[in-house]
Coordinates of C-alpha atoms and ligand atoms in Angstrom, one line a residue:
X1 CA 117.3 13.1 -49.9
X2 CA 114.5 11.9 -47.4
X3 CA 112.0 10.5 -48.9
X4 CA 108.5 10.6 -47.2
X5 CA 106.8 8.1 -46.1
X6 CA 104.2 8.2 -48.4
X7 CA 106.5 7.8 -51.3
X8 CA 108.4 4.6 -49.3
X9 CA 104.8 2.9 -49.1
X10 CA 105.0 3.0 -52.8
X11 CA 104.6 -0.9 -54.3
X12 CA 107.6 -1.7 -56.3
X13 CA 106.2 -1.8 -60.3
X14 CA 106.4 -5.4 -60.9
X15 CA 106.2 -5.0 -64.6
X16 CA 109.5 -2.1 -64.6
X17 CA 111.7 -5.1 -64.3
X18 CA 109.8 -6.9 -67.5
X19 CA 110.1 -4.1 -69.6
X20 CA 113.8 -3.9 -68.9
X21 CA 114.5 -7.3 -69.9
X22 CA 112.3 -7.3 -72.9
X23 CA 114.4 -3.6 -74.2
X24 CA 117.7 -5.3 -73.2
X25 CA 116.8 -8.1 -75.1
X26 CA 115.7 -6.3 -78.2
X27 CA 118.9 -3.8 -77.6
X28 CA 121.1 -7.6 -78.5
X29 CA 118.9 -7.2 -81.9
X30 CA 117.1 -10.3 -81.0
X31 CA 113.4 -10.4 -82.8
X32 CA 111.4 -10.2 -79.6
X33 CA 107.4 -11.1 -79.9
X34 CA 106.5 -8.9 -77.2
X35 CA 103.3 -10.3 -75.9
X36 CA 103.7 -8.8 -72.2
X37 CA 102.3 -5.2 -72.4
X38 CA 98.8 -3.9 -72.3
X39 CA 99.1 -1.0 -74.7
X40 CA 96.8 -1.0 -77.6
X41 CA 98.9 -1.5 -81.6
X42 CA 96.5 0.0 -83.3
X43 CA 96.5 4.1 -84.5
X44 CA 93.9 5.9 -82.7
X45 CA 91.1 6.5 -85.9
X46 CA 92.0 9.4 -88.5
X47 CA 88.8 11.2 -87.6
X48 CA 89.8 11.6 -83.9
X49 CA 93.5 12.9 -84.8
X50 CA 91.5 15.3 -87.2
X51 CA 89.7 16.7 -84.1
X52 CA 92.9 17.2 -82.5
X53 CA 94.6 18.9 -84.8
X54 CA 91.4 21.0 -86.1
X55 CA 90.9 21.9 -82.0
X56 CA 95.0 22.6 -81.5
X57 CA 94.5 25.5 -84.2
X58 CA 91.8 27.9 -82.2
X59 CA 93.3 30.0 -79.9
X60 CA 90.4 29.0 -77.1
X61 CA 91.6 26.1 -76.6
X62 CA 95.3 27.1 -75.6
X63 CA 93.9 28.4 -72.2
X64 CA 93.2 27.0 -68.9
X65 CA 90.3 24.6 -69.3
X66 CA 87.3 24.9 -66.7
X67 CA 88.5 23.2 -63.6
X68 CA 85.9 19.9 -64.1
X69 CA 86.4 19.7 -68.2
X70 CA 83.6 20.6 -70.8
X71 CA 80.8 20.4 -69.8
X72 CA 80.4 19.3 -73.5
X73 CA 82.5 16.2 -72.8
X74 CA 80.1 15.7 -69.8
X75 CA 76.9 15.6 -72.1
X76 CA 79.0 13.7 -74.7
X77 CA 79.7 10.9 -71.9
X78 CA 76.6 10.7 -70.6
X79 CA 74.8 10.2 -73.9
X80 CA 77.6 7.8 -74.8
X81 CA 77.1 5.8 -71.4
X82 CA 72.5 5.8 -72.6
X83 CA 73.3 4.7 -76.2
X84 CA 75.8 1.8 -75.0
X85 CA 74.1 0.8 -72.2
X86 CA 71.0 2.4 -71.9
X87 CA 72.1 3.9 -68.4
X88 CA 71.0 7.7 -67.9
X89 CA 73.4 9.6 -66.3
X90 CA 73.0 13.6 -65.4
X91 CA 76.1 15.2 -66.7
X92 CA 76.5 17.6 -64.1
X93 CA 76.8 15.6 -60.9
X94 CA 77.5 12.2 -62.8
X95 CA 80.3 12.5 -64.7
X96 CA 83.8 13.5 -63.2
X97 CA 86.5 13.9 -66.2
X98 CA 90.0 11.9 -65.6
X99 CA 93.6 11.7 -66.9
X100 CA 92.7 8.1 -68.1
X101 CA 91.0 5.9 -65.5
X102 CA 94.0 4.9 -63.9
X103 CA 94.4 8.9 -61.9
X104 CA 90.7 7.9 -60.6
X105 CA 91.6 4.3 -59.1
X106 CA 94.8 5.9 -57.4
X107 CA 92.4 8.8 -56.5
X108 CA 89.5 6.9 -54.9
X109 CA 91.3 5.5 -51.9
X110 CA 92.2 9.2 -50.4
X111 CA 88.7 10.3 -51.3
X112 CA 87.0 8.0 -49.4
X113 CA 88.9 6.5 -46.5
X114 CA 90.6 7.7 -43.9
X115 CA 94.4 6.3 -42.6
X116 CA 94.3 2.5 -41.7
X117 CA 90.7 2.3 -42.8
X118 CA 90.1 -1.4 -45.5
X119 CA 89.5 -1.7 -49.4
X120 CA 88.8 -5.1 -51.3
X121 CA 90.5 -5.9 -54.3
X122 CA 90.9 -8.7 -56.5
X123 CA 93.7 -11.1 -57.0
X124 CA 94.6 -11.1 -59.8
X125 CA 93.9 -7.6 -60.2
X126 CA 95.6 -4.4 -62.2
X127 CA 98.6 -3.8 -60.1
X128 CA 97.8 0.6 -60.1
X129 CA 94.8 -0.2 -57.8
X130 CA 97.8 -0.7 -54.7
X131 CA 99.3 2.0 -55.8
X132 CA 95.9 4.0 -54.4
X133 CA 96.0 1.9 -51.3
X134 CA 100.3 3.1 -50.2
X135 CA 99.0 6.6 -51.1
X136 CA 96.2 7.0 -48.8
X137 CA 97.7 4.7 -46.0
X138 CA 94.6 2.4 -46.2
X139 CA 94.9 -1.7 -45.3
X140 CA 93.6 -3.9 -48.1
X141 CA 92.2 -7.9 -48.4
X142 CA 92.3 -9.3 -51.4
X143 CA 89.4 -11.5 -52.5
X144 CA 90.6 -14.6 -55.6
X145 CA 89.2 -14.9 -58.9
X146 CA 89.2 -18.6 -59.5
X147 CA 89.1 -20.6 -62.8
X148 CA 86.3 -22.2 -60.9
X149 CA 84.3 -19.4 -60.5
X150 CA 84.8 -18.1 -64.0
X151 CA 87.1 -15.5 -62.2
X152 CA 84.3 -13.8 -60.4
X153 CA 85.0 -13.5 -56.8
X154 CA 82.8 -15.6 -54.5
X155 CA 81.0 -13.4 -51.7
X156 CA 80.1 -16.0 -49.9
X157 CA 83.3 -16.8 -49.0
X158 CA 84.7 -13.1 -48.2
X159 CA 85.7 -13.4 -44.3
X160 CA 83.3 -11.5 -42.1
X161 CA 85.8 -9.6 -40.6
X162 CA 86.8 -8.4 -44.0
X163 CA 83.3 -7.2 -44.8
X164 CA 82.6 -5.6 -41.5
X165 CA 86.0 -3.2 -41.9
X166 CA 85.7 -2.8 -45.4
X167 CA 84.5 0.7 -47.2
X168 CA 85.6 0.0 -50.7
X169 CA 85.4 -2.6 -53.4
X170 CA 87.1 -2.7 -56.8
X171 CA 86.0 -4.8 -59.6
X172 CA 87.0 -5.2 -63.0
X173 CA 85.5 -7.2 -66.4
X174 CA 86.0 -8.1 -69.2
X175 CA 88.8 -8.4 -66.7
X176 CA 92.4 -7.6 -66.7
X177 CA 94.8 -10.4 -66.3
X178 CA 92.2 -13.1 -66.6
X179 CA 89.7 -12.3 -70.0
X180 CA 86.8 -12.9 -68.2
X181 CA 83.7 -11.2 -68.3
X182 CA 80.7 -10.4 -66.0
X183 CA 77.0 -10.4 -66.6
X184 CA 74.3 -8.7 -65.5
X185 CA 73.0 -10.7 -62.8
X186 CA 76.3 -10.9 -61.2
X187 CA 76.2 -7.2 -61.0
X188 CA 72.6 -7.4 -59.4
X189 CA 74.1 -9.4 -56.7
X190 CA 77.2 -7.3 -56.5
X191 CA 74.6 -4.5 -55.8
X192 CA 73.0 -6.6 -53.2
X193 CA 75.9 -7.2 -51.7
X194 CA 77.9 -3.7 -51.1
X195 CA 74.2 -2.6 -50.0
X196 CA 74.2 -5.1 -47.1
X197 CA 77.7 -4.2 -46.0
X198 CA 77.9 -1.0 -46.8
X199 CA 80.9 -1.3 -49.1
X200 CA 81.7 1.7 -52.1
X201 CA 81.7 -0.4 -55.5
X202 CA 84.1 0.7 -57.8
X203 CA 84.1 -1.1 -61.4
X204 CA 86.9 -0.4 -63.6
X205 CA 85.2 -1.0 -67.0
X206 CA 88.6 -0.6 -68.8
X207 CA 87.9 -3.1 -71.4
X208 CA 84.3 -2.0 -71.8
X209 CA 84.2 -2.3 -75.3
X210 CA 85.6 -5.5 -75.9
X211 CA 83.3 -8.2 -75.6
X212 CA 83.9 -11.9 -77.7
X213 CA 81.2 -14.3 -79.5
X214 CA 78.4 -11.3 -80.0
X215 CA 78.1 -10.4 -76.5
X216 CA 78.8 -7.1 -75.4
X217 CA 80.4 -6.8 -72.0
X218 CA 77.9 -5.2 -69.5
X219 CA 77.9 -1.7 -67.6
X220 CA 77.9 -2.3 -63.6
X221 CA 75.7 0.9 -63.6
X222 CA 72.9 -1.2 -66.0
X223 CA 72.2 -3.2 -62.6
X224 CA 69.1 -1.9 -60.6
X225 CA 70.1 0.6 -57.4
X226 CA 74.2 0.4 -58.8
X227 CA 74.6 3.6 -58.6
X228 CA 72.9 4.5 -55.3
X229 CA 76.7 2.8 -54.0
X230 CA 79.0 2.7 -56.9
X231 CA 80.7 4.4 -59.7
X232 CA 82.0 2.9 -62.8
X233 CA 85.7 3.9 -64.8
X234 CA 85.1 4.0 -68.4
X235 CA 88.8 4.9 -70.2
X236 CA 89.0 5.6 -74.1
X237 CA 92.7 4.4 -73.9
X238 CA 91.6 1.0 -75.2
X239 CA 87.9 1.9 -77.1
X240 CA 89.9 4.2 -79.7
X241 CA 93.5 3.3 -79.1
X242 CA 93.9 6.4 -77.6
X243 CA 96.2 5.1 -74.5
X244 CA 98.3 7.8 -74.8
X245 CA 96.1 10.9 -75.2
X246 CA 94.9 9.9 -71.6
X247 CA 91.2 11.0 -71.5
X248 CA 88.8 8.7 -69.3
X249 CA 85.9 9.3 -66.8
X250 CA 83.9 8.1 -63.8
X251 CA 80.3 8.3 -63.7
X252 CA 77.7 7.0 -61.6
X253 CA 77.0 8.1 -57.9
X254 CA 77.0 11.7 -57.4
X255 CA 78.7 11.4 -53.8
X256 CA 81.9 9.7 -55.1
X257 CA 81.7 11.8 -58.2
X258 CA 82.0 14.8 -56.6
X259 CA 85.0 13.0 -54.4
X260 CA 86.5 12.6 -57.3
X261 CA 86.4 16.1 -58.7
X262 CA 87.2 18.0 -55.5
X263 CA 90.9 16.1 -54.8
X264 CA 90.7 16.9 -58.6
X265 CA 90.3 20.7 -58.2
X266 CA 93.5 20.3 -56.3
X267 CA 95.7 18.7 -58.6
X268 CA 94.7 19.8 -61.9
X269 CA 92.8 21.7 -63.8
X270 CA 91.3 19.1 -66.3
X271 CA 93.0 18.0 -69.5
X272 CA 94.1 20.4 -72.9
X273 CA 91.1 21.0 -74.2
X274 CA 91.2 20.1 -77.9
X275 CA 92.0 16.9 -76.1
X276 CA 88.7 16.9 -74.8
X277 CA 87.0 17.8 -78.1
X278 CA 88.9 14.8 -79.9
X279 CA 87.0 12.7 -76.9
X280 CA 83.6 14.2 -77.9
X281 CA 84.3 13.2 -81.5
X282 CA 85.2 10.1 -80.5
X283 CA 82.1 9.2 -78.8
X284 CA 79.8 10.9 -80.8
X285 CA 81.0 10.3 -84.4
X286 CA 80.9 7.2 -86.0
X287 CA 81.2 3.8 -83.5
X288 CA 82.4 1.2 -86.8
X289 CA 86.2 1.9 -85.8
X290 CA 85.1 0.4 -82.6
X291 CA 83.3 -2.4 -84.2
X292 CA 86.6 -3.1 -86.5
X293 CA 88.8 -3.5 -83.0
X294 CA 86.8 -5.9 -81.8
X295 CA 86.5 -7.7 -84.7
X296 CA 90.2 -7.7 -85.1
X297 CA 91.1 -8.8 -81.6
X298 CA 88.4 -11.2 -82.4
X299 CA 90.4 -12.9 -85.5
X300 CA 93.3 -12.5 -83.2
X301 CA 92.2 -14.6 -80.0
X302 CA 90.5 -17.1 -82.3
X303 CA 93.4 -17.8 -84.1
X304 CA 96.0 -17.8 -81.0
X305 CA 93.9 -19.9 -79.1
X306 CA 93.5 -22.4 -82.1
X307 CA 97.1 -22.5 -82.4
X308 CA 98.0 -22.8 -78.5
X309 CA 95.5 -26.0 -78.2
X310 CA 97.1 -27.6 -81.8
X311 CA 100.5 -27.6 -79.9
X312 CA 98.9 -29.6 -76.7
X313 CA 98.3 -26.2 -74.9
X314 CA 95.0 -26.7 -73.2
X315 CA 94.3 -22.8 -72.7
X316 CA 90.8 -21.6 -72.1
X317 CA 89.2 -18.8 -74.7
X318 CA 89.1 -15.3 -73.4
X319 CA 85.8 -14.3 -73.6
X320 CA 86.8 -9.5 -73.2
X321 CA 89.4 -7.6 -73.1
X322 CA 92.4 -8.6 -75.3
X323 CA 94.3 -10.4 -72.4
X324 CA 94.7 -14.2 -72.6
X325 CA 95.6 -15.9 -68.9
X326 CA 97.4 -19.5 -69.5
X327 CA 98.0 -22.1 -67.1
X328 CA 101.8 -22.6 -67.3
X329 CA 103.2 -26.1 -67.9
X330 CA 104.8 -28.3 -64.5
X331 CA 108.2 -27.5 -63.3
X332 CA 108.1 -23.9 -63.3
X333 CA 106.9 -20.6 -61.3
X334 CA 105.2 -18.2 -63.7
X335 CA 108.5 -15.9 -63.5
X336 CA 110.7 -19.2 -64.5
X337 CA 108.3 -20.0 -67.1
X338 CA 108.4 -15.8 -68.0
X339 CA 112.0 -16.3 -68.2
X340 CA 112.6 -19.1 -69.9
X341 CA 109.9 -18.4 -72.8
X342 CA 112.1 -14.6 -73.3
X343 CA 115.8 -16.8 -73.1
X344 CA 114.9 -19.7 -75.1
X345 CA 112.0 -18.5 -77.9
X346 CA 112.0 -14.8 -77.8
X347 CA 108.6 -14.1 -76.7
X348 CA 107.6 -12.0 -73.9
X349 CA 104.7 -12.6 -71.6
X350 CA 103.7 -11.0 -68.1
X351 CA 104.6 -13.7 -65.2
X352 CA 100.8 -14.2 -63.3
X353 CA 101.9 -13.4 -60.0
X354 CA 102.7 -9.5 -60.8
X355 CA 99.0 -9.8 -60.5
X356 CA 98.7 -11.2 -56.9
X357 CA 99.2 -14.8 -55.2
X358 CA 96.6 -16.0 -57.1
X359 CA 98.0 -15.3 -60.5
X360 CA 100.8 -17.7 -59.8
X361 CA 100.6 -20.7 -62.0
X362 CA 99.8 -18.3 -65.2
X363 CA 101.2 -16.4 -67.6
X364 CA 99.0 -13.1 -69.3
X365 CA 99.1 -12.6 -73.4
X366 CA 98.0 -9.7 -74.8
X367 CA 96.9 -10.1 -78.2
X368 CA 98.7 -6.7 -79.2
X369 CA 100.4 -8.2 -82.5
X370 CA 98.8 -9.6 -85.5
X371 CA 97.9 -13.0 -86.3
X372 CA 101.2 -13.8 -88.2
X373 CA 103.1 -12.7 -85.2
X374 CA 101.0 -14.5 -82.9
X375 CA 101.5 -17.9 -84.9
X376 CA 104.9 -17.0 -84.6
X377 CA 105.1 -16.7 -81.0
X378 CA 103.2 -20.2 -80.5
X379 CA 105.9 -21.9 -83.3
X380 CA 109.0 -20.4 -81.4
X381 CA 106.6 -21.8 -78.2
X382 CA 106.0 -25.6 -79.9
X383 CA 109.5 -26.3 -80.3
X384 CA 110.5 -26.4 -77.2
X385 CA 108.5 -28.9 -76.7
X386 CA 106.6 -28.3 -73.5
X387 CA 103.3 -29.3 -73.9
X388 CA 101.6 -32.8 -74.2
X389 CA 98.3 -33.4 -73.0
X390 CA 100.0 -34.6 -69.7
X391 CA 102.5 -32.0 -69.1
X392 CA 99.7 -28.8 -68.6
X393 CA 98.7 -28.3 -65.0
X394 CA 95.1 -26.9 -65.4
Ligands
PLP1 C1 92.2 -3.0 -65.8 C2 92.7 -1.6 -66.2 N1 92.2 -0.6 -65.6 C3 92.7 0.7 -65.8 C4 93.7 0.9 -66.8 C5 94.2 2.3 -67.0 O1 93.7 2.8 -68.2 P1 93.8 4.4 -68.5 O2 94.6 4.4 -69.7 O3 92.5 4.9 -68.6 O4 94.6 5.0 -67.3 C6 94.2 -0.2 -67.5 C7 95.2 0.0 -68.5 O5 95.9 -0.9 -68.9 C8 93.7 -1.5 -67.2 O6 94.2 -2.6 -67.8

């Protein structure tokens, strides 16, 4: 069969061929530490299942949902968004109910630009936001996030024939592959800046929750005028380890909300709606589940750090998300050094550059295993004896 050409633009999933190593490995019955996914360990909380299955049981909810989701999810979003951040947000034209975040960020693209028309996206960056870009036929420039820069991208130095053709912008912190995080005057200026060339902001606030030391990472749509040009992607996958239930939501300006929900009316009529009344328990009930997660990946980054620097590992703390990005010793690519920490220790980690050009030279943790296991990892790590002060790169 034919394929279009659509479907041929598709990027090849970079991390498919990870996956297949790591199940092929564990398939030999070797003990893989599998430190190379982003998908949450923890249950989702008992009182959100409850909701589920209490909502699964009334008839109501086995029909067709409205079109745009509860409006009840809506409210429950928007008061979320006001006690969090202390952003208002009008349910109605605010608020535009997704299949996890990562439908949105493939949708945006064919919402907003037209064929051969120019995003900007980050590298590193998620690898789904070019899937958006083969589906709508858009060009892209990427834009690096630089240790230097604390992995925030550098406006200054986007090229001016870059801003002029440009029409969209994604950004994400507490940022996925790198751990860093964003604060609010950076958004202020991000503001500035999409205002002055007339660029959509998208912020993918995945890891929105998950902010290191006491400091709570910040909503784009807390900076002043940020959502007279942008919306911001706020997913529940990661909040409430509820990755697989896949309930997340845009809100911010109505313009590109309403985008959102039109291509939406189109494709599907909003998700099973005890689904959607787990969600509004989730963000109205009681936040200390949230408060425990972050406290565990907390315990969990302190502690892999600590061990990573002991064996001569000079890695710098992740300050969000539960990613840690490491500079990878001399001699290798990040897919050798991938490889060779899978053949020769049993650990898996992502190789940087399934996360652009500019991720080469790292490797990406996630802290998805407890502490013993993590300790575990850096032992199998230390005796191959890698790393002295001399032998790290960055
Ligand atoms: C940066 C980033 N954005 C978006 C997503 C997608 O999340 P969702 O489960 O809401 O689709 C992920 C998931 O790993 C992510 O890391």
């Amino acid at each position: 069969m034919e394929y279009s050409e659509r479907i041929k633009r598709l990027p090849k999933q970079f991390f498919a061929s990870l996956v297949n190593k790591v199940n092929q490995a564990i398939e030999e019955g070797r003990d893989i530490i599998n430190l190379g996914q982003g998908n949450p360990d923890q249950p989702t909380p008992s009182h959100i299942v409850k909701a589920l299955q209490q909502a699964a049981e009334n008839p109501q909810n086995h029909k067709y949902s409205l079109f745009r989701g509860m409006p009840e999810l809506k409210a429950a979003a928007a008061e979320f968004y006001y006690r969090q951040y202390g952003v208002e947000i009008d349910p109605m034209t605010e608020v535009a109910i997704l299949f996890g975040t990562k439908t949105g960020l493939v949708e945006l693209p064919m919402c907003l630009l037209n064929e051969g028309e120019r995003m900007l996206l980050p590298d590193p960056g998620y690898p789904d936001y070019l899937s958006g870009t083969a589906l709508a036929n858009v060009q892209y420039e990427t834009f690096p996030l630089k240790a230097e820069n604390h992995y925030l991208p550098d406006y200054e130095a986007i090229p001016s024939k870059h801003l002029q053709s440009a029409k969209l912008m994604y950004l994400n912190y507490p940022n996925n592959p790198t751990g860093a995080a964003a604060n609010r005057e950076f958004f202020e200026k991000t503001v500035q800046f999409a205002k002055k060339h007339q660029i959509a902001i998208v912020h993918d606030f995945a890891y929105g929750a998950i902010g290191f030391d006491g400091k709570k990472p910040v909503s784009f749509l807390e900076a002043e005028g940020a959502k007279g040009i942008g919306v911001e992607m706020y997913t529940l996958s990661k909040t409430y380890n509820m990755a697989g239930w896949r309930v997340g939501f845009a809100v911010g300006n109505p313009d590109m909300i309403e985008a959102v929900n039109l291509i939406q009316d189109h494709l599907y009529c909003s998700l099973f709606p005890a689904i959607q009344e787990a969600a509004i328990a989730a963000m109205t009930g009681d936040q200390s589940c949230v408060t425990e997660l972050v406290s565990r990946y907390e315990s969990r980054r302190n502690a892999f750090i600590k061990a990573c620097r002991e064996i001569g590992w000079n890695v710098e703390s992740p300050t969000g998300s539960f990613f840690a990005w490491l500079p990878i010793p001399n001699g290798f690519t990040s897919e050798s050094f991938a490889d060779y920490l899978l053949e020769k220790a049993d650990v898996a980690v992502a190789a940087g550059n399934g996360f652009g050009r500019h991720g080469e030279g790292y490797v990406r943790v996630g802290l998805l295993v407890d502490e013993d296991r993590l300790q575990e990892a850096v032992n199998r790590i230390a005796k191959l004896n890698l790393f002295s002060s001399a032998a790290v790169e960055k």
